Tab-separated table of C-alpha atoms in Angstrom:
chain	number	residue	atom	x	y	z
A	1	MET	CA	3.899	41.808	5.090
A	2	THR	CA	2.138	43.855	2.464
A	3	SER	CA	4.023	46.763	0.955
A	4	VAL	CA	1.984	49.441	-0.782
A	5	ARG	CA	3.664	52.162	-2.762
A	6	GLU	CA	2.106	55.521	-3.385
A	7	ARG	CA	1.093	56.269	-6.929
A	8	ARG	CA	3.989	58.065	-8.618
A	9	LEU	CA	2.321	59.145	-11.849
A	10	PRO	CA	-0.634	61.541	-11.610
A	11	GLU	CA	-4.084	60.220	-12.483
A	12	PRO	CA	-5.315	61.673	-15.777
A	13	ALA	CA	-8.127	64.184	-15.365
A	14	ALA	CA	-10.130	62.317	-17.992
A	15	PRO	CA	-9.777	58.895	-19.600
A	16	THR	CA	-7.044	58.962	-22.203
A	17	ALA	CA	-6.121	56.548	-24.947
A	18	PRO	CA	-2.966	54.522	-24.238
A	19	VAL	CA	0.132	55.992	-25.855
A	20	ALA	CA	1.446	52.717	-27.252
A	21	PRO	CA	-1.506	50.307	-27.057
A	22	GLY	CA	0.359	47.296	-28.392
A	23	LEU	CA	3.334	47.620	-26.094
A	24	GLY	CA	1.780	46.380	-22.849
A	25	ALA	CA	0.284	43.353	-24.565
A	26	ALA	CA	3.607	42.605	-26.257
A	27	ILE	CA	5.449	42.707	-22.917
A	28	GLY	CA	2.826	40.373	-21.462
A	29	ALA	CA	3.171	37.943	-24.365
A	30	TYR	CA	6.950	37.966	-23.990
A	31	GLN	CA	6.803	37.241	-20.266
A	32	ASP	CA	4.224	34.499	-20.809
A	33	ALA	CA	6.437	32.847	-23.419
A	34	VAL	CA	9.464	32.979	-21.121
A	35	VAL	CA	7.575	31.451	-18.186
A	36	ARG	CA	6.221	28.672	-20.423
A	37	LEU	CA	9.690	27.574	-21.551
A	38	SER	CA	10.306	23.965	-20.576
A	39	GLY	CA	14.100	23.841	-20.500
A	40	LEU	CA	14.089	24.597	-16.798
A	41	ASP	CA	11.700	22.897	-14.376
A	42	PRO	CA	8.889	25.064	-12.932
A	43	VAL	CA	10.241	25.104	-9.364
A	44	THR	CA	13.678	26.322	-10.422
A	45	THR	CA	12.052	28.856	-12.738
A	46	GLU	CA	10.020	30.189	-9.806
A	47	LEU	CA	13.092	30.358	-7.579
A	48	VAL	CA	14.880	32.396	-10.249
A	49	ARG	CA	11.851	34.697	-10.563
A	50	LEU	CA	11.764	35.258	-6.795
A	51	ARG	CA	15.515	35.879	-6.672
A	52	CYS	CA	15.207	38.480	-9.437
A	53	ALA	CA	12.338	40.155	-7.584
A	54	ARG	CA	14.344	40.360	-4.381
A	55	GLN	CA	17.392	41.666	-6.240
A	56	HIS	CA	15.251	44.494	-7.648
A	57	GLN	CA	13.412	45.044	-4.342
A	58	CYS	CA	10.120	44.264	-6.095
A	59	TYR	CA	7.606	43.168	-3.449
A	60	THR	CA	4.329	43.506	-5.343
B	1	MET	CA	14.886	59.829	-40.316
B	2	PRO	CA	13.812	56.189	-41.017
B	3	PRO	CA	15.958	53.254	-39.880
B	4	ALA	CA	18.656	51.983	-42.248
B	5	GLU	CA	17.665	49.189	-44.614
B	6	ASP	CA	20.067	46.769	-42.919
B	7	ALA	CA	18.691	47.554	-39.455
B	8	SER	CA	17.207	44.603	-37.581
B	9	LEU	CA	14.909	44.819	-34.599
B	10	LEU	CA	17.029	42.377	-32.585
B	11	ALA	CA	20.767	41.933	-32.252
B	12	PRO	CA	21.570	39.368	-35.002
B	13	ASP	CA	23.386	36.955	-32.687
B	14	LEU	CA	20.521	37.054	-30.170
B	15	GLU	CA	17.988	36.411	-32.912
B	16	GLU	CA	20.005	33.458	-34.186
B	17	ARG	CA	20.413	31.929	-30.718
B	18	LEU	CA	16.750	32.372	-29.846
B	19	ALA	CA	15.776	30.781	-33.150
B	20	ARG	CA	17.800	27.733	-32.137
B	21	PHE	CA	16.939	27.485	-28.433
B	22	ALA	CA	13.599	29.233	-27.963
B	23	PRO	CA	11.887	30.111	-31.239
B	24	GLU	CA	8.630	30.958	-29.440
B	25	VAL	CA	10.508	33.629	-27.457
B	26	ARG	CA	12.189	34.906	-30.616
B	27	ASP	CA	8.755	35.493	-32.147
B	28	VAL	CA	7.279	37.429	-29.225
B	29	ILE	CA	10.405	39.459	-28.543
B	30	SER	CA	10.445	40.484	-32.207
B	31	THR	CA	6.843	41.645	-31.899
B	32	LEU	CA	7.730	43.536	-28.728
B	33	HIS	CA	10.607	45.325	-30.424
B	34	GLY	CA	8.373	46.184	-33.338
B	35	GLU	CA	6.001	47.896	-30.887
B	36	LEU	CA	8.370	49.694	-28.575
B	37	TRP	CA	9.479	52.305	-31.099
B	38	GLN	CA	5.903	53.642	-31.096
B	39	ALA	CA	6.153	54.490	-27.383
B	40	LEU	CA	8.021	57.756	-27.719
B	41	ASP	CA	10.058	59.819	-30.148
B	42	PRO	CA	12.218	57.055	-31.688
B	43	GLU	CA	15.282	59.293	-31.767
B	44	VAL	CA	15.067	59.710	-27.987
B	45	LEU	CA	14.627	55.948	-27.580
B	46	GLU	CA	17.614	55.367	-29.846
B	47	LEU	CA	19.742	57.595	-27.600
B	48	CYS	CA	18.595	55.521	-24.634
B	49	ARG	CA	19.422	52.288	-26.482
B	50	LEU	CA	22.924	53.594	-27.147
B	51	ARG	CA	23.354	54.687	-23.521
B	52	ILE	CA	22.333	51.247	-22.267
B	53	ALA	CA	24.883	49.715	-24.651
B	54	SER	CA	27.633	51.975	-23.309
B	55	LEU	CA	26.681	51.247	-19.699
B	56	GLN	CA	26.804	47.500	-20.422
B	57	ALA	CA	30.044	47.894	-22.419
B	58	ASP	CA	28.252	46.158	-25.280
B	59	GLU	CA	30.244	47.303	-28.293
B	60	ARG	CA	28.282	45.146	-30.735
B	61	GLU	CA	24.994	46.711	-29.688
B	62	ALA	CA	26.476	50.183	-29.911
B	63	ALA	CA	27.833	49.518	-33.397
B	64	ARG	CA	24.808	47.878	-35.031
B	65	ALA	CA	22.464	49.782	-37.321
B	66	ALA	CA	19.835	51.731	-35.405
B	67	PRO	CA	16.641	49.665	-35.215
B	68	GLY	CA	14.556	52.760	-34.452
B	69	ALA	CA	15.662	56.073	-35.848
B	70	PRO	CA	19.298	56.899	-36.524
B	71	VAL	CA	20.827	59.785	-34.602
B	72	PRO	CA	23.631	62.011	-35.910
B	73	PRO	CA	27.001	60.234	-35.567
B	74	GLU	CA	28.478	63.030	-33.446
B	75	LYS	CA	25.610	62.655	-31.014
B	76	ALA	CA	25.991	58.884	-30.874
B	77	ALA	CA	29.715	59.322	-30.224
B	78	ALA	CA	29.005	61.713	-27.348
B	79	ILE	CA	26.418	59.500	-25.655
B	80	SER	CA	28.496	58.756	-22.543
B	81	ASP	CA	29.313	62.456	-22.147
B	82	TRP	CA	25.720	63.677	-22.392
B	83	PRO	CA	25.766	65.563	-19.054
B	84	ASP	CA	28.491	67.909	-20.352
B	85	SER	CA	27.763	67.860	-24.070
B	86	PRO	CA	25.830	70.732	-25.667
B	87	LEU	CA	24.392	68.308	-28.251
B	88	PHE	CA	21.567	67.075	-25.995
B	89	ASN	CA	18.411	69.004	-25.163
B	90	GLU	CA	16.614	68.978	-21.806
B	91	ARG	CA	14.066	66.403	-22.931
B	92	GLU	CA	16.797	63.995	-23.977
B	93	ARG	CA	18.714	64.683	-20.758
B	94	ALA	CA	15.717	63.739	-18.619
B	95	CYS	CA	15.366	60.461	-20.526
B	96	LEU	CA	19.074	59.672	-20.379
B	97	ALA	CA	19.268	60.402	-16.649
B	98	PHE	CA	16.271	58.136	-16.076
B	99	THR	CA	17.869	55.443	-18.247
B	100	GLU	CA	21.045	55.479	-16.169
B	101	GLN	CA	19.099	55.133	-12.941
B	102	PHE	CA	16.871	52.409	-14.411
B	103	VAL	CA	19.794	50.325	-15.662
B	104	GLY	CA	21.972	50.832	-12.585
B	105	ASP	CA	19.383	50.490	-9.805
B	106	VAL	CA	15.768	50.308	-10.872
B	107	ALA	CA	14.481	50.167	-7.295
B	108	GLY	CA	16.249	53.464	-6.649
B	109	VAL	CA	14.209	55.435	-9.199
B	110	SER	CA	13.092	58.518	-7.259
B	111	GLN	CA	10.057	60.738	-7.552
B	112	GLY	CA	12.495	63.386	-8.773
B	113	ASP	CA	13.525	61.139	-11.674
B	114	ILE	CA	9.852	60.704	-12.588
B	115	ASP	CA	9.038	64.394	-12.188
B	116	ALA	CA	11.923	65.252	-14.516
B	117	LEU	CA	10.207	63.156	-17.195
B	118	LEU	CA	6.795	64.659	-16.408
B	119	ALA	CA	8.224	68.103	-17.185
B	120	HIS	CA	8.416	66.979	-20.819
B	121	PHE	CA	5.949	64.135	-21.240
B	122	SER	CA	2.394	63.205	-20.266
B	123	PRO	CA	1.872	60.472	-17.641
B	124	GLY	CA	0.861	58.091	-20.426
B	125	GLU	CA	4.020	58.861	-22.349
B	126	VAL	CA	6.116	58.306	-19.220
B	127	GLN	CA	4.485	54.922	-18.702
B	128	ALA	CA	5.121	53.984	-22.332
B	129	PHE	CA	8.719	55.208	-22.113
B	130	VAL	CA	9.439	53.088	-19.029
B	131	SER	CA	7.916	50.051	-20.749
B	132	ALA	CA	10.079	50.647	-23.817
B	133	LEU	CA	13.137	51.074	-21.626
B	134	LEU	CA	12.413	47.762	-19.927
B	135	ALA	CA	12.314	46.012	-23.306
B	136	LEU	CA	15.522	47.681	-24.511
B	137	ASP	CA	17.363	46.864	-21.279
B	138	GLN	CA	16.208	43.240	-21.208
B	139	HIS	CA	17.167	42.761	-24.847
B	140	GLN	CA	20.710	43.911	-24.248
B	141	ARG	CA	21.141	41.913	-21.041
B	142	LEU	CA	19.817	38.800	-22.766
B	143	ALA	CA	22.041	39.258	-25.828
B	144	LEU	CA	25.105	39.927	-23.689
B	145	GLY	CA	24.320	37.091	-21.297
B	146	LEU	CA	23.833	34.484	-24.023
B	147	ARG	CA	26.929	35.742	-25.833
B	148	THR	CA	28.988	35.424	-22.663
B	149	VAL	CA	27.671	31.994	-21.730
B	150	LEU	CA	27.379	30.375	-25.147
B	151	ALA	CA	30.026	31.960	-27.346
B	152	PRO	CA	32.989	29.974	-25.943
B	153	GLN	CA	31.084	26.717	-26.639
B	154	GLU	CA	30.218	27.855	-30.154
B	155	GLU	CA	33.791	28.709	-31.138
B	156	PRO	CA	35.411	25.988	-33.268
B	157	ALA	CA	38.146	24.095	-31.398
């Protein structure tokens, strides 16, 4: 099943510069580093990720 | 007002534990927390950081030096009473209400919660604020979680 949410922030009328350009990249780098940790095997890591997603009702 | 000289971006015990167990995560989370204070007025973000700490009953986080911008002590002391306190303006109230919803039930964030932010901020600022809130919330949950799990093992017998 595919769940599509409506856009909840209005589209800008014209292209705008990001407010905090480094923030999105920093969040991405953090998540990448967490996923690459080797203390937990990849399957268990994925199970934890899926459990977190379900807990937060995140279906994207 | 700039942060105090003794202010650190991360909770000291979290930073120490990450340095021991996951130094690569310590490095990127430090970068992230260096960036997040650019997302919005740092005093508003500091109020949100304090509200998350009170919601999580994290007294250490509430007591540590403000990593962003310090807020007046009377305002910090009134953080849990913001709905009834005259110390908070409408902009701060919208952010604090959103913070409570985000921390308590992120999937339950309503269009009304978002519209309340849009009354004060541009869509880009709202997006940056939510990203900053995510980082602040995760930091406190991680610090509290590691403290809860590891502290008993770290105590000397």
